[in-house]
PDB file of C-alpha atoms in Angstrom:
ATOM      1  CA  UNK A  13      29.694  -5.518 -15.679  1.00 80.00           C
ATOM      2  CA  UNK A  14      26.203  -5.806 -14.999  1.00 86.00           C
ATOM      3  CA  UNK A  15      25.069  -2.616 -15.048  1.00 90.00           C
ATOM      4  CA  UNK A  16      21.340  -1.954 -13.791  1.00 94.00           C
ATOM      5  CA  UNK A  17      19.431   1.296 -14.285  1.00 95.00           C
ATOM      6  CA  UNK A  18      16.346   2.198 -13.483  1.00 95.00           C
ATOM      7  CA  UNK A  19      13.880   5.036 -14.284  1.00 91.00           C
ATOM      8  CA  UNK A  20      11.736   7.497 -12.944  1.00 91.00           C
ATOM      9  CA  UNK A  21      14.421   7.498 -10.328  1.00 93.00           C
ATOM     10  CA  UNK A  22      11.366   9.524  -8.628  1.00 95.00           C
ATOM     11  CA  UNK A  23       7.816   9.634  -8.537  1.00 94.00           C
ATOM     12  CA  UNK A  24       4.766  11.192  -6.745  1.00 96.00           C
ATOM     13  CA  UNK A  25       1.156  10.172  -7.160  1.00 95.00           C
ATOM     14  CA  UNK A  26      -2.279  10.766  -6.065  1.00 97.00           C
ATOM     15  CA  UNK A  27      -3.570   7.821  -3.414  1.00 97.00           C
ATOM     16  CA  UNK A  28      -5.377   5.482  -5.979  1.00 97.00           C
ATOM     17  CA  UNK A  29      -2.930   5.904  -8.288  1.00 97.00           C
ATOM     18  CA  UNK A  30      -1.428   3.049 -10.332  1.00 96.00           C
ATOM     19  CA  UNK A  31       2.885   2.546  -9.960  1.00 95.00           C
ATOM     20  CA  UNK A  32       5.038   1.646 -12.616  1.00 96.00           C
ATOM     21  CA  UNK A  33       8.427   1.077 -11.951  1.00 97.00           C
ATOM     22  CA  UNK A  34      10.666   0.202 -14.137  1.00 97.00           C
ATOM     23  CA  UNK A  35      14.348  -1.413 -14.588  1.00 97.00           C
ATOM     24  CA  UNK A  36      16.880  -2.537 -17.014  1.00 97.00           C
ATOM     25  CA  UNK A  37      19.602  -5.307 -16.856  1.00 95.00           C
ATOM     26  CA  UNK A  38      22.435  -4.925 -19.408  1.00 93.00           C
ATOM     27  CA  UNK A  39      23.743  -8.551 -19.089  1.00 88.00           C
ATOM     28  CA  UNK A  40      19.986 -10.719 -19.639  1.00 86.00           C
ATOM     29  CA  UNK A  41      22.059 -14.046 -18.508  1.00 87.00           C
ATOM     30  CA  UNK A  42      20.084 -13.645 -14.931  1.00 88.00           C
ATOM     31  CA  UNK A  43      18.791 -16.156 -13.005  1.00 85.00           C
ATOM     32  CA  UNK A  44      16.386 -13.945 -11.192  1.00 89.00           C
ATOM     33  CA  UNK A  45      15.641 -11.053 -10.295  1.00 93.00           C
ATOM     34  CA  UNK A  46      15.030  -9.346  -7.626  1.00 93.00           C
ATOM     35  CA  UNK A  47      12.129  -6.060  -5.938  1.00 96.00           C
ATOM     36  CA  UNK A  48      12.933  -4.631  -2.779  1.00 95.00           C
ATOM     37  CA  UNK A  49      12.105  -1.958  -0.719  1.00 96.00           C
ATOM     38  CA  UNK A  50      13.894   0.270   1.784  1.00 95.00           C
ATOM     39  CA  UNK A  51      12.161   2.477   3.968  1.00 93.00           C
ATOM     40  CA  UNK A  52      13.870   6.129   5.407  1.00 87.00           C
ATOM     41  CA  UNK A  53      16.478   5.338   7.763  1.00 82.00           C
ATOM     42  CA  UNK A  54      16.597   1.163   7.523  1.00 85.00           C
ATOM     43  CA  UNK A  55      17.484  -1.630   5.382  1.00 87.00           C
ATOM     44  CA  UNK A  56      16.363  -3.166   2.493  1.00 91.00           C
ATOM     45  CA  UNK A  57      13.000  -5.633   2.338  1.00 91.00           C
ATOM     46  CA  UNK A  58      12.337  -7.977  -0.597  1.00 90.00           C
ATOM     47  CA  UNK A  59       8.773  -8.126  -1.959  1.00 94.00           C
ATOM     48  CA  UNK A  60       9.299 -10.515  -5.064  1.00 93.00           C
ATOM     49  CA  UNK A  61      11.578 -12.458  -6.315  1.00 91.00           C
ATOM     50  CA  UNK A  62      11.431 -13.546 -10.178  1.00 91.00           C
ATOM     51  CA  UNK A  63      12.890 -16.955 -11.296  1.00 88.00           C
ATOM     52  CA  UNK A  64      14.530 -16.751 -14.747  1.00 87.00           C
ATOM     53  CA  UNK A  65      11.917 -19.372 -16.253  1.00 88.00           C
ATOM     54  CA  UNK A  66       9.026 -16.805 -14.970  1.00 89.00           C
ATOM     55  CA  UNK A  67       7.730 -13.948 -16.543  1.00 90.00           C
ATOM     56  CA  UNK A  68       5.662 -12.308 -13.705  1.00 92.00           C
ATOM     57  CA  UNK A  69       4.910 -12.996  -9.939  1.00 92.00           C
ATOM     58  CA  UNK A  70       2.513 -11.069  -7.859  1.00 94.00           C
ATOM     59  CA  UNK A  71       2.336 -10.405  -4.077  1.00 93.00           C
ATOM     60  CA  UNK A  72      -1.155  -9.199  -3.038  1.00 96.00           C
ATOM     61  CA  UNK A  73      -1.581  -5.386  -5.014  1.00 97.00           C
ATOM     62  CA  UNK A  74       2.362  -5.878  -6.603  1.00 97.00           C
ATOM     63  CA  UNK A  75       3.294  -7.629  -9.718  1.00 97.00           C
ATOM     64  CA  UNK A  76       6.148  -7.660 -11.061  1.00 96.00           C
ATOM     65  CA  UNK A  77       7.380  -8.459 -14.855  1.00 96.00           C
ATOM     66  CA  UNK A  78      10.239 -10.396 -16.210  1.00 95.00           C
ATOM     67  CA  UNK A  79      11.598  -9.912 -19.624  1.00 94.00           C
ATOM     68  CA  UNK A  80      14.864 -11.631 -20.428  1.00 91.00           C
ATOM     69  CA  UNK A  81      15.056 -11.192 -23.863  1.00 91.00           C
ATOM     70  CA  UNK A  82      14.949  -7.256 -23.632  1.00 93.00           C
ATOM     71  CA  UNK A  83      16.380  -6.983 -20.409  1.00 94.00           C
ATOM     72  CA  UNK A  84      13.969  -5.566 -18.780  1.00 96.00           C
ATOM     73  CA  UNK A  85      11.320  -6.244 -15.808  1.00 97.00           C
ATOM     74  CA  UNK A  86       8.591  -4.142 -14.451  1.00 97.00           C
ATOM     75  CA  UNK A  87       6.910  -3.394 -11.339  1.00 97.00           C
ATOM     76  CA  UNK A  88       3.343  -2.338 -11.126  1.00 97.00           C
ATOM     77  CA  UNK A  89       1.611  -1.617  -7.541  1.00 97.00           C
ATOM     78  CA  UNK A  90      -2.052  -1.406  -7.791  1.00 97.00           C
ATOM     79  CA  UNK A  91      -4.295   0.987  -6.112  1.00 97.00           C
ATOM     80  CA  UNK A  92      -1.841   3.230  -3.831  1.00 97.00           C
ATOM     81  CA  UNK A  93      -1.657   3.893  -0.639  1.00 97.00           C
ATOM     82  CA  UNK A  94       0.581   6.736   1.412  1.00 97.00           C
ATOM     83  CA  UNK A  95       2.226   3.133   3.545  1.00 96.00           C
ATOM     84  CA  UNK A  96       3.904   2.286  -0.213  1.00 97.00           C
ATOM     85  CA  UNK A  97       5.975   5.625  -0.226  1.00 97.00           C
ATOM     86  CA  UNK A  98       9.407   4.331  -0.034  1.00 97.00           C
ATOM     87  CA  UNK A  99      12.610   3.855  -2.381  1.00 96.00           C
ATOM     88  CA  UNK A 100      12.375   0.650  -4.583  1.00 97.00           C
ATOM     89  CA  UNK A 101      15.627  -1.480  -6.238  1.00 96.00           C
ATOM     90  CA  UNK A 102      15.851  -3.489  -8.368  1.00 96.00           C
ATOM     91  CA  UNK A 103      19.130  -5.891  -8.398  1.00 94.00           C
ATOM     92  CA  UNK A 104      20.394  -8.710 -10.146  1.00 92.00           C
ATOM     93  CA  UNK A 105      22.807 -11.948  -8.923  1.00 85.00           C
ATOM     94  CA  UNK A 106      26.785 -12.091 -10.348  1.00 77.00           C
ATOM     95  CA  UNK A 107      27.112 -15.524  -8.700  1.00 73.00           C
ATOM     96  CA  UNK A 108      25.984 -15.106  -5.697  1.00 72.00           C
ATOM     97  CA  UNK A 109      26.131 -10.616  -5.151  1.00 79.00           C
ATOM     98  CA  UNK A 110      23.525  -8.836  -6.407  1.00 86.00           C
ATOM     99  CA  UNK A 111      23.648  -5.798  -9.071  1.00 89.00           C
ATOM    100  CA  UNK A 112      21.562  -3.094  -7.495  1.00 92.00           C
ATOM    101  CA  UNK A 113      19.890   0.020  -9.394  1.00 94.00           C
ATOM    102  CA  UNK A 114      19.834   2.987  -7.916  1.00 93.00           C
ATOM    103  CA  UNK A 115      16.029   3.003  -7.043  1.00 95.00           C
ATOM    104  CA  UNK A 116      12.927   5.275  -7.492  1.00 96.00           C
ATOM    105  CA  UNK A 117      11.695   7.060  -4.853  1.00 96.00           C
ATOM    106  CA  UNK A 118       7.825   7.233  -4.798  1.00 97.00           C
ATOM    107  CA  UNK A 119       5.934   9.288  -2.660  1.00 97.00           C
ATOM    108  CA  UNK A 120       2.176   8.623  -2.585  1.00 97.00           C
ATOM    109  CA  UNK A 121       0.485  11.771  -1.540  1.00 96.00           C
ATOM    110  CA  UNK A 122      -2.500  11.601   0.577  1.00 94.00           C
TER     111      UNK A 122
ATOM    112  CA  UNK B  12      14.727 -15.712  14.465  1.00 65.00           C
ATOM    113  CA  UNK B  13      15.630 -12.008  15.058  1.00 80.00           C
ATOM    114  CA  UNK B  14      16.718 -11.284  11.452  1.00 92.00           C
ATOM    115  CA  UNK B  15      20.120 -10.010  10.474  1.00 95.00           C
ATOM    116  CA  UNK B  16      21.129  -7.867  13.278  1.00 96.00           C
ATOM    117  CA  UNK B  17      23.995  -4.933  13.247  1.00 97.00           C
ATOM    118  CA  UNK B  18      25.584  -2.705  15.352  1.00 97.00           C
ATOM    119  CA  UNK B  19      25.782   0.273  16.142  1.00 97.00           C
ATOM    120  CA  UNK B  20      23.102   1.498  14.611  1.00 95.00           C
ATOM    121  CA  UNK B  21      24.405   5.161  14.301  1.00 96.00           C
ATOM    122  CA  UNK B  22      28.159   6.209  14.470  1.00 97.00           C
ATOM    123  CA  UNK B  23      29.821   9.449  14.983  1.00 97.00           C
ATOM    124  CA  UNK B  24      33.942   9.566  14.694  1.00 97.00           C
ATOM    125  CA  UNK B  25      36.310  12.372  13.922  1.00 97.00           C
ATOM    126  CA  UNK B  26      38.739  11.457  11.119  1.00 97.00           C
ATOM    127  CA  UNK B  27      41.663   9.070  11.354  1.00 97.00           C
ATOM    128  CA  UNK B  28      39.837   7.218  14.394  1.00 97.00           C
ATOM    129  CA  UNK B  29      39.277   3.402  13.958  1.00 97.00           C
ATOM    130  CA  UNK B  30      35.595   2.237  13.267  1.00 98.00           C
ATOM    131  CA  UNK B  31      34.850  -1.885  13.995  1.00 98.00           C
ATOM    132  CA  UNK B  32      31.145  -2.077  12.405  1.00 98.00           C
ATOM    133  CA  UNK B  33      29.316  -5.383  13.629  1.00 98.00           C
ATOM    134  CA  UNK B  34      27.071  -7.805  12.183  1.00 98.00           C
ATOM    135  CA  UNK B  35      25.146 -11.738  13.476  1.00 98.00           C
ATOM    136  CA  UNK B  36      23.510 -12.732  10.211  1.00 97.00           C
ATOM    137  CA  UNK B  37      20.672 -15.214  10.999  1.00 95.00           C
ATOM    138  CA  UNK B  38      21.094 -17.998  12.242  1.00 94.00           C
ATOM    139  CA  UNK B  39      21.709 -21.144   9.633  1.00 92.00           C
ATOM    140  CA  UNK B  40      23.032 -18.944   6.306  1.00 93.00           C
ATOM    141  CA  UNK B  41      26.390 -19.200   5.607  1.00 93.00           C
ATOM    142  CA  UNK B  42      26.602 -16.081   3.705  1.00 93.00           C
ATOM    143  CA  UNK B  43      27.333 -12.988   4.731  1.00 96.00           C
ATOM    144  CA  UNK B  44      27.631  -9.483   2.869  1.00 95.00           C
ATOM    145  CA  UNK B  45      28.831  -6.397   3.656  1.00 97.00           C
ATOM    146  CA  UNK B  46      27.368  -3.069   1.635  1.00 96.00           C
ATOM    147  CA  UNK B  47      28.490   0.545   1.364  1.00 96.00           C
ATOM    148  CA  UNK B  48      25.206   2.480   0.482  1.00 94.00           C
ATOM    149  CA  UNK B  49      25.592   6.717  -0.208  1.00 92.00           C
ATOM    150  CA  UNK B  50      23.388   9.177  -2.653  1.00 86.00           C
ATOM    151  CA  UNK B  51      26.399   9.416  -4.891  1.00 86.00           C
ATOM    152  CA  UNK B  52      26.899   5.930  -5.713  1.00 87.00           C
ATOM    153  CA  UNK B  53      23.910   3.842  -4.277  1.00 88.00           C
ATOM    154  CA  UNK B  54      24.382   0.795  -3.234  1.00 91.00           C
ATOM    155  CA  UNK B  55      27.975  -1.050  -3.381  1.00 91.00           C
ATOM    156  CA  UNK B  56      28.688  -4.668  -2.103  1.00 93.00           C
ATOM    157  CA  UNK B  57      32.371  -4.414  -0.511  1.00 95.00           C
ATOM    158  CA  UNK B  58      32.806  -7.754   0.576  1.00 96.00           C
ATOM    159  CA  UNK B  59      31.269 -11.487   1.441  1.00 95.00           C
ATOM    160  CA  UNK B  60      32.083 -14.235   3.269  1.00 96.00           C
ATOM    161  CA  UNK B  61      30.956 -18.234   2.075  1.00 94.00           C
ATOM    162  CA  UNK B  62      31.177 -20.583   5.567  1.00 95.00           C
ATOM    163  CA  UNK B  63      33.455 -17.838   7.075  1.00 96.00           C
ATOM    164  CA  UNK B  64      35.909 -17.388   4.195  1.00 96.00           C
ATOM    165  CA  UNK B  65      36.032 -14.352   2.339  1.00 95.00           C
ATOM    166  CA  UNK B  66      35.326 -14.999  -1.910  1.00 93.00           C
ATOM    167  CA  UNK B  67      35.126 -11.569  -2.960  1.00 91.00           C
ATOM    168  CA  UNK B  68      37.052  -8.268  -1.690  1.00 92.00           C
ATOM    169  CA  UNK B  69      36.475  -6.808  -4.697  1.00 90.00           C
ATOM    170  CA  UNK B  70      34.575  -4.094  -3.312  1.00 91.00           C
ATOM    171  CA  UNK B  71      36.438  -3.353  -0.536  1.00 94.00           C
ATOM    172  CA  UNK B  72      37.609   1.020  -1.799  1.00 88.00           C
ATOM    173  CA  UNK B  73      41.346   0.712   0.093  1.00 86.00           C
ATOM    174  CA  UNK B  74      43.333  -0.832   2.309  1.00 91.00           C
ATOM    175  CA  UNK B  75      41.378   1.138   4.956  1.00 96.00           C
ATOM    176  CA  UNK B  76      39.059  -1.400   5.552  1.00 97.00           C
ATOM    177  CA  UNK B  77      39.257  -4.650   6.407  1.00 97.00           C
ATOM    178  CA  UNK B  78      36.228  -7.457   7.580  1.00 98.00           C
ATOM    179  CA  UNK B  79      36.369 -10.949   9.236  1.00 97.00           C
ATOM    180  CA  UNK B  80      34.027 -13.165  10.311  1.00 98.00           C
ATOM    181  CA  UNK B  81      35.996 -15.227  12.945  1.00 97.00           C
ATOM    182  CA  UNK B  82      32.502 -17.986  13.180  1.00 96.00           C
ATOM    183  CA  UNK B  83      29.336 -18.322  11.349  1.00 95.00           C
ATOM    184  CA  UNK B  84      27.747 -15.780  14.055  1.00 96.00           C
ATOM    185  CA  UNK B  85      28.976 -12.737  13.961  1.00 97.00           C
ATOM    186  CA  UNK B  86      31.720 -10.897  11.642  1.00 98.00           C
ATOM    187  CA  UNK B  87      33.453  -6.951  11.528  1.00 98.00           C
ATOM    188  CA  UNK B  88      34.351  -4.358   9.427  1.00 98.00           C
ATOM    189  CA  UNK B  89      37.225  -2.086  10.231  1.00 98.00           C
ATOM    190  CA  UNK B  90      38.029   1.082   9.121  1.00 97.00           C
ATOM    191  CA  UNK B  91      41.614   2.253  10.072  1.00 97.00           C
ATOM    192  CA  UNK B  92      42.110   5.224  10.185  1.00 96.00           C
ATOM    193  CA  UNK B  93      38.656   6.596   8.978  1.00 97.00           C
ATOM    194  CA  UNK B  94      38.057   9.380   6.319  1.00 96.00           C
ATOM    195  CA  UNK B  95      34.631  11.737   5.834  1.00 96.00           C
ATOM    196  CA  UNK B  96      34.285  10.341   2.735  1.00 95.00           C
ATOM    197  CA  UNK B  97      33.762   7.065   4.273  1.00 96.00           C
ATOM    198  CA  UNK B  98      30.625   8.819   5.591  1.00 97.00           C
ATOM    199  CA  UNK B  99      27.672   6.157   4.292  1.00 96.00           C
ATOM    200  CA  UNK B 100      25.216   3.549   5.464  1.00 96.00           C
ATOM    201  CA  UNK B 101      27.260  -0.061   5.846  1.00 97.00           C
ATOM    202  CA  UNK B 102      24.501  -2.524   5.315  1.00 96.00           C
ATOM    203  CA  UNK B 103      25.388  -6.412   6.464  1.00 96.00           C
ATOM    204  CA  UNK B 104      22.966  -8.953   4.466  1.00 94.00           C
ATOM    205  CA  UNK B 105      22.878 -12.965   5.108  1.00 93.00           C
ATOM    206  CA  UNK B 106      22.050 -15.479   3.042  1.00 90.00           C
ATOM    207  CA  UNK B 107      21.017 -19.530   2.594  1.00 87.00           C
ATOM    208  CA  UNK B 108      22.538 -21.554  -0.207  1.00 80.00           C
ATOM    209  CA  UNK B 109      20.121 -23.971   0.953  1.00 71.00           C
ATOM    210  CA  UNK B 110      16.232 -24.395   1.206  1.00 57.00           C
ATOM    211  CA  UNK B 111      15.259 -22.874  -2.261  1.00 55.00           C
ATOM    212  CA  UNK B 112      14.841 -19.524  -0.986  1.00 55.00           C
ATOM    213  CA  UNK B 113      17.916 -17.039  -3.269  1.00 66.00           C
ATOM    214  CA  UNK B 114      17.114 -14.308  -1.235  1.00 80.00           C
ATOM    215  CA  UNK B 115      19.228 -11.683   0.793  1.00 86.00           C
ATOM    216  CA  UNK B 116      18.200 -10.274   3.997  1.00 89.00           C
ATOM    217  CA  UNK B 117      18.856  -7.688   4.904  1.00 91.00           C
ATOM    218  CA  UNK B 118      20.116  -5.030   8.181  1.00 93.00           C
ATOM    219  CA  UNK B 119      18.547  -2.381   9.219  1.00 92.00           C
ATOM    220  CA  UNK B 120      22.307  -1.084   8.710  1.00 95.00           C
ATOM    221  CA  UNK B 121      24.475   1.514  10.951  1.00 97.00           C
ATOM    222  CA  UNK B 122      24.873   4.774   9.962  1.00 96.00           C
ATOM    223  CA  UNK B 123      28.369   6.255   9.617  1.00 97.00           C
ATOM    224  CA  UNK B 124      29.838   9.616   9.991  1.00 97.00           C
ATOM    225  CA  UNK B 125      33.228  10.767   9.670  1.00 97.00           C
ATOM    226  CA  UNK B 126      33.918  14.890  10.799  1.00 96.00           C
TER     227      UNK B 126
END
């Protein structure tokens, strides 16, 4: 059974600092990995999807890396802003299902 | 497209009552998923459908839970009778197996409180 772990569970940083969020998974036989953002009281929004053949994916200030062999992915958010405050979840597919980590709750202080 | 639509957004009910949650997936999507999110257990998949057919319901916690998808544009998740431990946010998501975009699109969720 695929287990997805995210560390840390919560993170508080001053505005402008870079963020590093970690995700690990137990079964490396994945074909992609996704990072989602969840704002309080809202649904999930897909941020980045990395295919297993890729090592990283970038979108604006966000960069996600994937190391399948070690079962790890990292989400980097450069020059954080208060608007980046949210919970970030990673997910890996299992057939057509997604297994989610518990998320990292980020607070960016102005 | 309006995205995945869920109703109601909030539901407060008393223990023992029947609860029905509704979902309209994105038009053209052939997969539909029901998730439950709690502080204790995080985000859990309950059941998913492909072309309106239930494929995997192993995440459905008990017989009190049932889900249907009578057509490609509508699905329901029913809890009968409801219990306080069913209190959670229930999300519906959909995806399109074609088109090369391999991601799920989530609705805003239904926050259920069972008193």
